[in-house]
Amino acid sequence: MKKKKILSILLVSAMTVSMFAGCGKKQEAPAEGESSGDSKEGGITVAAIETAYGSKMWEDVCAAFTEETGVKVELITDKNLEDVIGPSMQAGDYPDVIHLATGREKALTETFIKDQNIVDITDVLSMTVPGESEKVGDKIAGGFTETSLTNPYGDGKTYLAPMFYSPCGLFYNAGLMKEKGWEMPATWDEMWELGDKAKKEGISLFTYPTTGYFDAFFYALMYSVGGPEFFDKATNYEEGIWDSEEAKTCFDIVSKLASYTEPTTPSQANDQDFTKNQQLVLDNKALFMPNGTWIVGEMAEAPRAEGFEWGMTALPAVKEGGDSYSYTWFEQAWIPGGAKNQDDAKQFVAFLYSDKACELFAGAVNAEGEPAPAIQPVLGIADTLEGDNQMFYGIYDNGAKAAMGNFAAYDSGVVGVSNREVWFDPVNSLVSGNITEEEWIEGIKKNNDQMRENLIK
Amino acid sequence: MKKGSGRSRFVFLCAAPAVLLFMIFMIIPTINVFRMSLFRRSAYSVNEEFVGIENFARLMSDENFIRSMQNTILLIVVVTIVTFAFALVFAAILTREEIKGQNFFRIIFYIPNILSVVVISAIFSAIYDTNNGMLNSLLSLLSGKTVAILWKGETVVMTSLIVAMIWQAIGYYMVMYMASMASVPQSLYESAGLDGAGRITQFFQITLPLIWTNIRTTLTFFIISTINMAFLFVKAMTSGGPNGASEVALSYMYKQAYTNSSYGYGMAIGALVFLFSFGLSALVNMVTRREPLEF
């Protein structure tokens, strides 16, 4: 009996001790941090999403930054960056610089924008690039620091630094167009004519990877229909804007496009199967899809129709002689409000626009070792490009205007809906015929007021 | 007396670590979910604003939430009934009948359970593919004309999910039923056979009543696991699309909490799902209560 009791006590104490051992480790961790904290005192933590550009370029840039300024950088890169830095941020431990674009499913950047939890970096623009004599603001190409993507609250202050830009437009098989002798449509009317011609050959006019790709498409469409003025009003949810003539034109074009869309598209328009939709273009089953320059690297290994050649065009004009627009998609780097070493973080952001960093980014290779240049939005960079990229980035030299910006940020007063759900997801149902254009517009109008009332001013 | 207090102190000390761990990792987080459901906040908010039951009130008029709940209930009902029926019948056949390759079938049925949901979604993506998928090719072969059903399209996406979930679940429950069927004494069947009871009568009169406790347990499992597995399947197969047609309660909660930065609203959904699954399990438990039979 006594033996049994002693044994139980032993077991329980073993369990208790092991439990405290767990706590002990926790206490140890910060202790370790402290010891390395001496060297970290001037150091920063940089968290960067690993995308099609690979993560090697970030290692190189961080090393170059340390070499230039002597500030140590601890780098975190991951394809699911939100899952890696999210838990520690919920516990109050923030990286000093985060490179993560808006428009991701987990919407971490949007969350910080809504919470107004991002450091104002307007002063970085007037800082000198480390190791150079030029100012950051003079190096960044025009327009990039004036959009709602970088100045989300429309107060003239910059909170997010523009990174890696990519022109978006309609991607197609240039080889097929040549082979069939089809002209590139300059207006939407010509587009529909081409759609009818292609239909006779069993080719659909249009497909899209997921409805998420409609943002760039729709923004460019709004620009080409009503110019920057209409775009600003619409993205600020102005009252009655969706009843306007311009809005009607946009909706009509998307609805008509839906009727020309390859019928299997909606069932594959999810995060798992979207490459099947992209494959439709490679297989000559669909002519156009909205996309960005990363598509070339993304589908590099995919089989394709004979004579396939990537082509990219801006959105057709609404009327003959009208403007055609190509949306400029870019990513963002920002400093979270909880960053401890904000001065060095700002230095790092400034360094991202140095010639050295731009060169390292442009020389990026992806995980398969293929070149995947990440292009910083600095002046004169497009001249240094080669191959497909020369054509893609040259789109603005060929008459297309650049469309930039997005829907204005609203605060947490908007609950339960998002722009994508309201504006773009219903396109799936338009294509499959489960809703009508009127129902789509009705849904938009219903939510527009809610968003306007909660705009962050 | 002294011995008594020493003993209770001993018991207290023995139980303390487990209770403490349970408190820290189960009770407190659960309470926290309920607390956060009363606030307006994002996942990383510095400030939070108390809004009372506003989140819950909003849920009641949120069409997308109602649709996701409908989908969840549809899955619970259909997946449970079909899986339950198939698993029972297969288990009965494999334990009661002598067929060749029994073990082979047992393994075959169990394999889907070992596979991760991501693998299963990949398999079903290949099956459901509209242009080159197995299902459409098979149907085309049988019907003699090209069949192009959009298995992940808005109208049939839930059916496609149900089929995949049933396929995944049958083996697990089958093995559970087999284990309890094997412990039913052979003599009962023999004497029933002498009395002239056929196989079907034996199944309903002997097997079912004697494994009833096991069935009750699995029914609770069905409810909890369907709610959880539905999230994984939806995430891996459809991302809730097209246009929210395959959204289930937990995937909708995740979407609100993270994608839409409405953490408090998401937690309100979490709280409701918690109560719903708790209530449903209790209800099923109550309805299926029988005097346990001894053998």
PDB file of N, CA and C in Angstrom, chain A residues 5 8-9 12 15-16 19 86 89-90 94 105-108 111-112 114-115 117 263-264 266-267 270-273 276 280 412-418 421 425-426 428-429 432 434 446 450, chain B residues 10 13-14 17-18 20-21 40 42-46 55 58 62-64 125-126 129-131 150 152-155 235-239 242-243 252 254-256 258-263 265:
ATOM      1  N   LYS A   5       1.589   4.215  -2.799  1.00  0.00           N
ATOM      2  CA  LYS A   5       1.445   5.649  -2.557  1.00  0.00           C
ATOM      3  C   LYS A   5       2.702   6.399  -2.995  1.00  0.00           C
ATOM      4  N   SER A   8       2.778   6.654  -6.623  1.00  0.00           N
ATOM      5  CA  SER A   8       1.865   7.679  -7.137  1.00  0.00           C
ATOM      6  C   SER A   8       2.455   9.067  -6.957  1.00  0.00           C
ATOM      7  N   ILE A   9       3.042   9.288  -5.748  1.00  0.00           N
ATOM      8  CA  ILE A   9       3.637  10.603  -5.492  1.00  0.00           C
ATOM      9  C   ILE A   9       4.735  10.882  -6.505  1.00  0.00           C
ATOM     10  N   VAL A  12       3.164  11.728  -9.851  1.00  0.00           N
ATOM     11  CA  VAL A  12       2.569  13.059  -9.868  1.00  0.00           C
ATOM     12  C   VAL A  12       3.643  14.137  -9.885  1.00  0.00           C
ATOM     13  N   MET A  15       5.058  14.444 -13.197  1.00  0.00           N
ATOM     14  CA  MET A  15       4.174  15.161 -14.108  1.00  0.00           C
ATOM     15  C   MET A  15       4.235  16.669 -13.838  1.00  0.00           C
ATOM     16  N   THR A  16       4.206  16.999 -12.531  1.00  0.00           N
ATOM     17  CA  THR A  16       4.241  18.421 -12.169  1.00  0.00           C
ATOM     18  C   THR A  16       5.539  19.069 -12.646  1.00  0.00           C
ATOM     19  N   MET A  19       5.619  19.612 -16.193  1.00  0.00           N
ATOM     20  CA  MET A  19       4.782  20.759 -16.555  1.00  0.00           C
ATOM     21  C   MET A  19       5.546  22.065 -16.373  1.00  0.00           C
ATOM     22  N   GLY A  86       1.807  35.686 -37.410  1.00  0.00           N
ATOM     23  CA  GLY A  86       0.514  36.019 -36.806  1.00  0.00           C
ATOM     24  C   GLY A  86       0.437  35.748 -35.304  1.00  0.00           C
ATOM     25  N   MET A  89       2.462  38.067 -33.197  1.00  0.00           N
ATOM     26  CA  MET A  89       1.924  39.430 -33.205  1.00  0.00           C
ATOM     27  C   MET A  89       0.704  39.529 -32.300  1.00  0.00           C
ATOM     28  N   GLN A  90      -0.097  38.448 -32.276  1.00  0.00           N
ATOM     29  CA  GLN A  90      -1.239  38.463 -31.356  1.00  0.00           C
ATOM     30  C   GLN A  90      -0.755  38.534 -29.914  1.00  0.00           C
ATOM     31  N   TYR A  94       6.075  42.173 -32.574  1.00  0.00           N
ATOM     32  CA  TYR A  94       5.920  42.534 -33.981  1.00  0.00           C
ATOM     33  C   TYR A  94       7.268  42.573 -34.696  1.00  0.00           C
ATOM     34  N   GLU A 105      -5.580  36.191 -49.087  1.00  0.00           N
ATOM     35  CA  GLU A 105      -6.796  35.653 -48.488  1.00  0.00           C
ATOM     36  C   GLU A 105      -6.879  35.995 -47.009  1.00  0.00           C
ATOM     37  N   LYS A 106      -5.764  35.947 -46.314  1.00  0.00           N
ATOM     38  CA  LYS A 106      -5.828  36.191 -44.862  1.00  0.00           C
ATOM     39  C   LYS A 106      -5.866  37.680 -44.542  1.00  0.00           C
ATOM     40  N   ALA A 107      -5.634  38.512 -45.550  1.00  0.00           N
ATOM     41  CA  ALA A 107      -5.859  39.954 -45.423  1.00  0.00           C
ATOM     42  C   ALA A 107      -5.214  40.577 -44.193  1.00  0.00           C
ATOM     43  N   LEU A 108      -3.996  40.160 -43.898  1.00  0.00           N
ATOM     44  CA  LEU A 108      -3.324  40.696 -42.715  1.00  0.00           C
ATOM     45  C   LEU A 108      -3.018  42.171 -42.876  1.00  0.00           C
ATOM     46  N   THR A 111      -6.067  44.197 -42.437  1.00  0.00           N
ATOM     47  CA  THR A 111      -6.442  44.275 -41.026  1.00  0.00           C
ATOM     48  C   THR A 111      -5.680  45.397 -40.332  1.00  0.00           C
ATOM     49  N   PHE A 112      -4.381  45.498 -40.621  1.00  0.00           N
ATOM     50  CA  PHE A 112      -3.584  46.549 -39.995  1.00  0.00           C
ATOM     51  C   PHE A 112      -4.007  47.927 -40.498  1.00  0.00           C
ATOM     52  N   LYS A 114      -7.060  48.752 -41.467  1.00  0.00           N
ATOM     53  CA  LYS A 114      -8.332  49.052 -40.808  1.00  0.00           C
ATOM     54  C   LYS A 114      -8.119  49.469 -39.364  1.00  0.00           C
ATOM     55  N   ASP A 115      -7.178  48.803 -38.710  1.00  0.00           N
ATOM     56  CA  ASP A 115      -6.908  49.128 -37.300  1.00  0.00           C
ATOM     57  C   ASP A 115      -6.081  50.407 -37.150  1.00  0.00           C
ATOM     58  N   ASN A 117      -2.971  50.712 -37.611  1.00  0.00           N
ATOM     59  CA  ASN A 117      -1.901  50.188 -36.774  1.00  0.00           C
ATOM     60  C   ASN A 117      -0.586  50.164 -37.551  1.00  0.00           C
ATOM     61  N   PRO A 263     -17.390  28.022 -69.972  1.00  0.00           N
ATOM     62  CA  PRO A 263     -18.376  27.618 -68.962  1.00  0.00           C
ATOM     63  C   PRO A 263     -17.802  26.869 -67.749  1.00  0.00           C
ATOM     64  N   THR A 264     -16.672  26.213 -67.883  1.00  0.00           N
ATOM     65  CA  THR A 264     -16.167  25.488 -66.709  1.00  0.00           C
ATOM     66  C   THR A 264     -15.456  26.412 -65.726  1.00  0.00           C
ATOM     67  N   PRO A 266     -16.162  28.972 -63.557  1.00  0.00           N
ATOM     68  CA  PRO A 266     -16.512  29.169 -62.144  1.00  0.00           C
ATOM     69  C   PRO A 266     -16.230  27.956 -61.269  1.00  0.00           C
ATOM     70  N   SER A 267     -16.416  26.760 -61.813  1.00  0.00           N
ATOM     71  CA  SER A 267     -16.223  25.578 -60.981  1.00  0.00           C
ATOM     72  C   SER A 267     -14.742  25.350 -60.687  1.00  0.00           C
ATOM     73  N   ASN A 270     -11.251  28.458 -57.843  1.00  0.00           N
ATOM     74  CA  ASN A 270     -10.924  28.461 -56.419  1.00  0.00           C
ATOM     75  C   ASN A 270      -9.420  28.316 -56.256  1.00  0.00           C
ATOM     76  N   ASP A 271      -8.950  28.464 -55.034  1.00  0.00           N
ATOM     77  CA  ASP A 271      -7.506  28.511 -54.803  1.00  0.00           C
ATOM     78  C   ASP A 271      -6.788  27.217 -55.182  1.00  0.00           C
ATOM     79  N   GLN A 272      -7.538  26.109 -55.329  1.00  0.00           N
ATOM     80  CA  GLN A 272      -6.898  24.841 -55.662  1.00  0.00           C
ATOM     81  C   GLN A 272      -6.836  24.621 -57.166  1.00  0.00           C
ATOM     82  N   ASP A 273      -7.890  25.009 -57.864  1.00  0.00           N
ATOM     83  CA  ASP A 273      -8.013  24.631 -59.272  1.00  0.00           C
ATOM     84  C   ASP A 273      -7.769  25.779 -60.239  1.00  0.00           C
ATOM     85  N   LYS A 276      -6.100  25.394 -63.551  1.00  0.00           N
ATOM     86  CA  LYS A 276      -6.831  24.757 -64.649  1.00  0.00           C
ATOM     87  C   LYS A 276      -7.448  25.812 -65.560  1.00  0.00           C
ATOM     88  N   LEU A 280      -6.518  26.773 -69.604  1.00  0.00           N
ATOM     89  CA  LEU A 280      -7.438  26.920 -70.734  1.00  0.00           C
ATOM     90  C   LEU A 280      -6.832  27.817 -71.811  1.00  0.00           C
ATOM     91  N   SER A 412     -13.462  48.999 -38.800  1.00  0.00           N
ATOM     92  CA  SER A 412     -14.082  47.742 -38.378  1.00  0.00           C
ATOM     93  C   SER A 412     -15.591  47.875 -38.203  1.00  0.00           C
ATOM     94  N   GLY A 413     -16.144  49.047 -38.536  1.00  0.00           N
ATOM     95  CA  GLY A 413     -17.590  49.195 -38.484  1.00  0.00           C
ATOM     96  C   GLY A 413     -18.280  48.367 -39.549  1.00  0.00           C
ATOM     97  N   VAL A 414     -17.546  48.049 -40.618  1.00  0.00           N
ATOM     98  CA  VAL A 414     -18.104  47.179 -41.642  1.00  0.00           C
ATOM     99  C   VAL A 414     -17.861  45.740 -41.199  1.00  0.00           C
ATOM    100  N   VAL A 415     -18.923  45.048 -40.898  1.00  0.00           N
ATOM    101  CA  VAL A 415     -18.782  43.701 -40.366  1.00  0.00           C
ATOM    102  C   VAL A 415     -19.446  42.716 -41.317  1.00  0.00           C
ATOM    103  N   GLY A 416     -18.755  41.638 -41.582  1.00  0.00           N
ATOM    104  CA  GLY A 416     -19.401  40.548 -42.292  1.00  0.00           C
ATOM    105  C   GLY A 416     -19.340  40.596 -43.806  1.00  0.00           C
ATOM    106  N   VAL A 417     -18.842  41.680 -44.396  1.00  0.00           N
ATOM    107  CA  VAL A 417     -18.720  41.708 -45.855  1.00  0.00           C
ATOM    108  C   VAL A 417     -17.356  42.252 -46.251  1.00  0.00           C
ATOM    109  N   SER A 418     -16.942  41.950 -47.468  1.00  0.00           N
ATOM    110  CA  SER A 418     -15.704  42.510 -47.983  1.00  0.00           C
ATOM    111  C   SER A 418     -15.942  42.921 -49.425  1.00  0.00           C
ATOM    112  N   GLU A 421     -16.227  39.990 -51.860  1.00  0.00           N
ATOM    113  CA  GLU A 421     -17.493  39.263 -51.810  1.00  0.00           C
ATOM    114  C   GLU A 421     -18.606  40.021 -52.516  1.00  0.00           C
ATOM    115  N   ASP A 425     -16.938  38.274 -56.334  1.00  0.00           N
ATOM    116  CA  ASP A 425     -17.363  36.874 -56.241  1.00  0.00           C
ATOM    117  C   ASP A 425     -18.627  36.569 -57.042  1.00  0.00           C
ATOM    118  N   PRO A 426     -19.606  37.490 -57.067  1.00  0.00           N
ATOM    119  CA  PRO A 426     -20.821  37.186 -57.831  1.00  0.00           C
ATOM    120  C   PRO A 426     -20.579  36.950 -59.327  1.00  0.00           C
ATOM    121  N   ASN A 428     -18.815  34.757 -60.582  1.00  0.00           N
ATOM    122  CA  ASN A 428     -18.968  33.306 -60.732  1.00  0.00           C
ATOM    123  C   ASN A 428     -20.414  32.937 -61.015  1.00  0.00           C
ATOM    124  N   SER A 429     -21.312  33.550 -60.266  1.00  0.00           N
ATOM    125  CA  SER A 429     -22.726  33.229 -60.439  1.00  0.00           C
ATOM    126  C   SER A 429     -23.289  33.834 -61.716  1.00  0.00           C
ATOM    127  N   SER A 432     -22.344  31.341 -64.421  1.00  0.00           N
ATOM    128  CA  SER A 432     -23.131  30.109 -64.404  1.00  0.00           C
ATOM    129  C   SER A 432     -24.626  30.399 -64.530  1.00  0.00           C
ATOM    130  N   ASN A 434     -26.630  31.814 -62.329  1.00  0.00           N
ATOM    131  CA  ASN A 434     -27.425  31.691 -61.106  1.00  0.00           C
ATOM    132  C   ASN A 434     -27.960  33.022 -60.588  1.00  0.00           C
ATOM    133  N   LYS A 446     -26.525  47.690 -51.947  1.00  0.00           N
ATOM    134  CA  LYS A 446     -26.916  47.419 -50.575  1.00  0.00           C
ATOM    135  C   LYS A 446     -25.729  47.617 -49.619  1.00  0.00           C
ATOM    136  N   GLN A 450     -22.984  51.098 -46.358  1.00  0.00           N
ATOM    137  CA  GLN A 450     -22.314  50.639 -45.153  1.00  0.00           C
ATOM    138  C   GLN A 450     -20.820  50.976 -45.193  1.00  0.00           C
TER     139      GLN A 450
ATOM    140  N   PHE B  10      -3.711  14.530  -0.826  1.00  0.00           N
ATOM    141  CA  PHE B  10      -3.006  13.710  -1.812  1.00  0.00           C
ATOM    142  C   PHE B  10      -3.768  13.685  -3.144  1.00  0.00           C
ATOM    143  N   LEU B  13      -3.479  16.990  -4.866  1.00  0.00           N
ATOM    144  CA  LEU B  13      -2.185  17.173  -5.528  1.00  0.00           C
ATOM    145  C   LEU B  13      -2.098  16.357  -6.808  1.00  0.00           C
ATOM    146  N   CYS B  14      -2.667  15.148  -6.741  1.00  0.00           N
ATOM    147  CA  CYS B  14      -2.628  14.291  -7.931  1.00  0.00           C
ATOM    148  C   CYS B  14      -3.413  14.917  -9.081  1.00  0.00           C
ATOM    149  N   PRO B  17      -2.284  19.007 -11.424  1.00  0.00           N
ATOM    150  CA  PRO B  17      -1.627  19.304 -12.712  1.00  0.00           C
ATOM    151  C   PRO B  17      -2.576  19.153 -13.888  1.00  0.00           C
ATOM    152  N   ALA B  18      -3.343  18.063 -13.872  1.00  0.00           N
ATOM    153  CA  ALA B  18      -4.252  17.827 -14.996  1.00  0.00           C
ATOM    154  C   ALA B  18      -5.312  18.919 -15.065  1.00  0.00           C
ATOM    155  N   LEU B  20      -5.140  21.929 -13.915  1.00  0.00           N
ATOM    156  CA  LEU B  20      -4.520  23.190 -14.296  1.00  0.00           C
ATOM    157  C   LEU B  20      -4.326  23.263 -15.812  1.00  0.00           C
ATOM    158  N   LEU B  21      -3.785  22.176 -16.355  1.00  0.00           N
ATOM    159  CA  LEU B  21      -3.565  22.138 -17.802  1.00  0.00           C
ATOM    160  C   LEU B  21      -4.887  22.285 -18.543  1.00  0.00           C
ATOM    161  N   ARG B  40     -16.129  44.309 -30.933  1.00  0.00           N
ATOM    162  CA  ARG B  40     -15.792  44.592 -32.320  1.00  0.00           C
ATOM    163  C   ARG B  40     -14.284  44.770 -32.359  1.00  0.00           C
ATOM    164  N   SER B  42     -10.358  43.248 -34.557  1.00  0.00           N
ATOM    165  CA  SER B  42      -9.739  42.373 -35.537  1.00  0.00           C
ATOM    166  C   SER B  42      -8.795  41.452 -34.786  1.00  0.00           C
ATOM    167  N   ALA B  43      -8.140  40.566 -35.536  1.00  0.00           N
ATOM    168  CA  ALA B  43      -7.288  39.582 -34.877  1.00  0.00           C
ATOM    169  C   ALA B  43      -6.109  40.234 -34.171  1.00  0.00           C
ATOM    170  N   TYR B  44      -5.662  41.398 -34.665  1.00  0.00           N
ATOM    171  CA  TYR B  44      -4.469  42.013 -34.096  1.00  0.00           C
ATOM    172  C   TYR B  44      -4.776  43.363 -33.449  1.00  0.00           C
ATOM    173  N   SER B  45      -6.036  43.597 -33.187  1.00  0.00           N
ATOM    174  CA  SER B  45      -6.431  44.910 -32.693  1.00  0.00           C
ATOM    175  C   SER B  45      -5.754  45.266 -31.384  1.00  0.00           C
ATOM    176  N   VAL B  46      -5.355  46.506 -31.288  1.00  0.00           N
ATOM    177  CA  VAL B  46      -4.853  47.013 -30.024  1.00  0.00           C
ATOM    178  C   VAL B  46      -6.055  47.390 -29.159  1.00  0.00           C
ATOM    179  N   ASN B  55     -23.102  41.561 -32.570  1.00  0.00           N
ATOM    180  CA  ASN B  55     -22.600  40.563 -33.514  1.00  0.00           C
ATOM    181  C   ASN B  55     -23.611  39.451 -33.738  1.00  0.00           C
ATOM    182  N   ARG B  58     -26.601  40.686 -35.745  1.00  0.00           N
ATOM    183  CA  ARG B  58     -26.265  40.819 -37.157  1.00  0.00           C
ATOM    184  C   ARG B  58     -26.263  39.459 -37.850  1.00  0.00           C
ATOM    185  N   ASP B  62     -27.794  37.805 -41.487  1.00  0.00           N
ATOM    186  CA  ASP B  62     -26.732  37.634 -42.471  1.00  0.00           C
ATOM    187  C   ASP B  62     -27.058  36.422 -43.354  1.00  0.00           C
ATOM    188  N   GLU B  63     -27.455  36.730 -44.595  1.00  0.00           N
ATOM    189  CA  GLU B  63     -27.892  35.645 -45.482  1.00  0.00           C
ATOM    190  C   GLU B  63     -26.788  34.624 -45.714  1.00  0.00           C
ATOM    191  N   ASN B  64     -25.559  35.122 -45.812  1.00  0.00           N
ATOM    192  CA  ASN B  64     -24.456  34.201 -46.076  1.00  0.00           C
ATOM    193  C   ASN B  64     -24.227  33.261 -44.902  1.00  0.00           C
ATOM    194  N   SER B 125     -10.485  16.215 -56.842  1.00  0.00           N
ATOM    195  CA  SER B 125     -10.347  17.235 -57.888  1.00  0.00           C
ATOM    196  C   SER B 125     -10.143  16.559 -59.232  1.00  0.00           C
ATOM    197  N   ALA B 126      -9.344  15.495 -59.222  1.00  0.00           N
ATOM    198  CA  ALA B 126      -9.109  14.763 -60.466  1.00  0.00           C
ATOM    199  C   ALA B 126     -10.376  14.045 -60.912  1.00  0.00           C
ATOM    200  N   ASP B 129     -12.965  16.825 -62.197  1.00  0.00           N
ATOM    201  CA  ASP B 129     -12.567  17.729 -63.284  1.00  0.00           C
ATOM    202  C   ASP B 129     -13.570  17.645 -64.436  1.00  0.00           C
ATOM    203  N   THR B 130     -13.986  18.831 -64.913  1.00  0.00           N
ATOM    204  CA  THR B 130     -15.055  18.835 -65.911  1.00  0.00           C
ATOM    205  C   THR B 130     -14.613  18.243 -67.245  1.00  0.00           C
ATOM    206  N   ASN B 131     -13.395  18.599 -67.667  1.00  0.00           N
ATOM    207  CA  ASN B 131     -12.987  18.193 -69.007  1.00  0.00           C
ATOM    208  C   ASN B 131     -12.325  16.815 -69.066  1.00  0.00           C
ATOM    209  N   LEU B 150     -20.611  20.265 -64.278  1.00  0.00           N
ATOM    210  CA  LEU B 150     -19.691  21.036 -63.446  1.00  0.00           C
ATOM    211  C   LEU B 150     -19.831  20.569 -62.006  1.00  0.00           C
ATOM    212  N   LYS B 152     -18.038  20.958 -59.493  1.00  0.00           N
ATOM    213  CA  LYS B 152     -17.773  21.968 -58.474  1.00  0.00           C
ATOM    214  C   LYS B 152     -18.511  23.267 -58.796  1.00  0.00           C
ATOM    215  N   GLY B 153     -19.489  23.187 -59.668  1.00  0.00           N
ATOM    216  CA  GLY B 153     -20.281  24.367 -60.001  1.00  0.00           C
ATOM    217  C   GLY B 153     -21.294  24.651 -58.906  1.00  0.00           C
ATOM    218  N   GLU B 154     -21.963  25.786 -59.038  1.00  0.00           N
ATOM    219  CA  GLU B 154     -22.796  26.261 -57.939  1.00  0.00           C
ATOM    220  C   GLU B 154     -23.907  25.283 -57.544  1.00  0.00           C
ATOM    221  N   THR B 155     -24.488  24.602 -58.522  1.00  0.00           N
ATOM    222  CA  THR B 155     -25.666  23.797 -58.205  1.00  0.00           C
ATOM    223  C   THR B 155     -25.334  22.447 -57.569  1.00  0.00           C
ATOM    224  N   LYS B 235     -12.099  24.025 -47.328  1.00  0.00           N
ATOM    225  CA  LYS B 235     -10.846  24.773 -47.508  1.00  0.00           C
ATOM    226  C   LYS B 235     -10.017  24.163 -48.629  1.00  0.00           C
ATOM    227  N   ALA B 236      -9.924  22.835 -48.623  1.00  0.00           N
ATOM    228  CA  ALA B 236      -9.018  22.177 -49.564  1.00  0.00           C
ATOM    229  C   ALA B 236      -9.639  21.969 -50.939  1.00  0.00           C
ATOM    230  N   MET B 237     -10.970  21.901 -51.012  1.00  0.00           N
ATOM    231  CA  MET B 237     -11.569  21.583 -52.315  1.00  0.00           C
ATOM    232  C   MET B 237     -12.152  22.785 -53.044  1.00  0.00           C
ATOM    233  N   THR B 238     -12.812  23.676 -52.342  1.00  0.00           N
ATOM    234  CA  THR B 238     -13.566  24.711 -53.056  1.00  0.00           C
ATOM    235  C   THR B 238     -13.315  26.132 -52.570  1.00  0.00           C
ATOM    236  N   SER B 239     -12.632  26.310 -51.472  1.00  0.00           N
ATOM    237  CA  SER B 239     -12.489  27.616 -50.801  1.00  0.00           C
ATOM    238  C   SER B 239     -13.850  28.297 -50.619  1.00  0.00           C
ATOM    239  N   PRO B 242     -18.301  28.163 -55.650  1.00  0.00           N
ATOM    240  CA  PRO B 242     -18.335  29.484 -56.296  1.00  0.00           C
ATOM    241  C   PRO B 242     -19.338  30.436 -55.618  1.00  0.00           C
ATOM    242  N   ASN B 243     -18.868  31.638 -55.410  1.00  0.00           N
ATOM    243  CA  ASN B 243     -19.700  32.691 -54.812  1.00  0.00           C
ATOM    244  C   ASN B 243     -20.358  32.241 -53.512  1.00  0.00           C
ATOM    245  N   TYR B 252     -16.905  29.836 -42.883  1.00  0.00           N
ATOM    246  CA  TYR B 252     -17.416  31.205 -42.869  1.00  0.00           C
ATOM    247  C   TYR B 252     -16.865  31.966 -41.664  1.00  0.00           C
ATOM    248  N   TYR B 254     -13.984  31.396 -40.251  1.00  0.00           N
ATOM    249  CA  TYR B 254     -12.580  31.668 -40.544  1.00  0.00           C
ATOM    250  C   TYR B 254     -12.460  32.876 -41.469  1.00  0.00           C
ATOM    251  N   LYS B 255     -13.337  32.897 -42.471  1.00  0.00           N
ATOM    252  CA  LYS B 255     -13.318  33.984 -43.435  1.00  0.00           C
ATOM    253  C   LYS B 255     -13.596  35.319 -42.748  1.00  0.00           C
ATOM    254  N   GLN B 256     -14.585  35.338 -41.879  1.00  0.00           N
ATOM    255  CA  GLN B 256     -14.900  36.583 -41.180  1.00  0.00           C
ATOM    256  C   GLN B 256     -13.769  36.993 -40.252  1.00  0.00           C
ATOM    257  N   TYR B 258     -10.553  36.255 -40.258  1.00  0.00           N
ATOM    258  CA  TYR B 258      -9.275  36.637 -40.847  1.00  0.00           C
ATOM    259  C   TYR B 258      -9.441  37.472 -42.111  1.00  0.00           C
ATOM    260  N   THR B 259     -10.049  36.881 -43.163  1.00  0.00           N
ATOM    261  CA  THR B 259     -10.120  37.604 -44.429  1.00  0.00           C
ATOM    262  C   THR B 259     -10.852  38.935 -44.292  1.00  0.00           C
ATOM    263  N   ASN B 260     -11.959  38.940 -43.541  1.00  0.00           N
ATOM    264  CA  ASN B 260     -12.729  40.180 -43.433  1.00  0.00           C
ATOM    265  C   ASN B 260     -12.354  41.001 -42.208  1.00  0.00           C
ATOM    266  N   SER B 261     -11.317  40.574 -41.501  1.00  0.00           N
ATOM    267  CA  SER B 261     -10.844  41.274 -40.295  1.00  0.00           C
ATOM    268  C   SER B 261     -11.943  41.534 -39.278  1.00  0.00           C
ATOM    269  N   SER B 262     -12.990  40.720 -39.270  1.00  0.00           N
ATOM    270  CA  SER B 262     -14.040  40.898 -38.256  1.00  0.00           C
ATOM    271  C   SER B 262     -13.902  39.779 -37.238  1.00  0.00           C
ATOM    272  N   TYR B 263     -12.886  39.900 -36.392  1.00  0.00           N
ATOM    273  CA  TYR B 263     -12.563  38.809 -35.471  1.00  0.00           C
ATOM    274  C   TYR B 263     -13.708  38.569 -34.494  1.00  0.00           C
ATOM    275  N   TYR B 265     -16.843  39.215 -34.857  1.00  0.00           N
ATOM    276  CA  TYR B 265     -17.961  38.613 -35.580  1.00  0.00           C
ATOM    277  C   TYR B 265     -17.700  37.126 -35.798  1.00  0.00           C
TER     278      TYR B 265
END
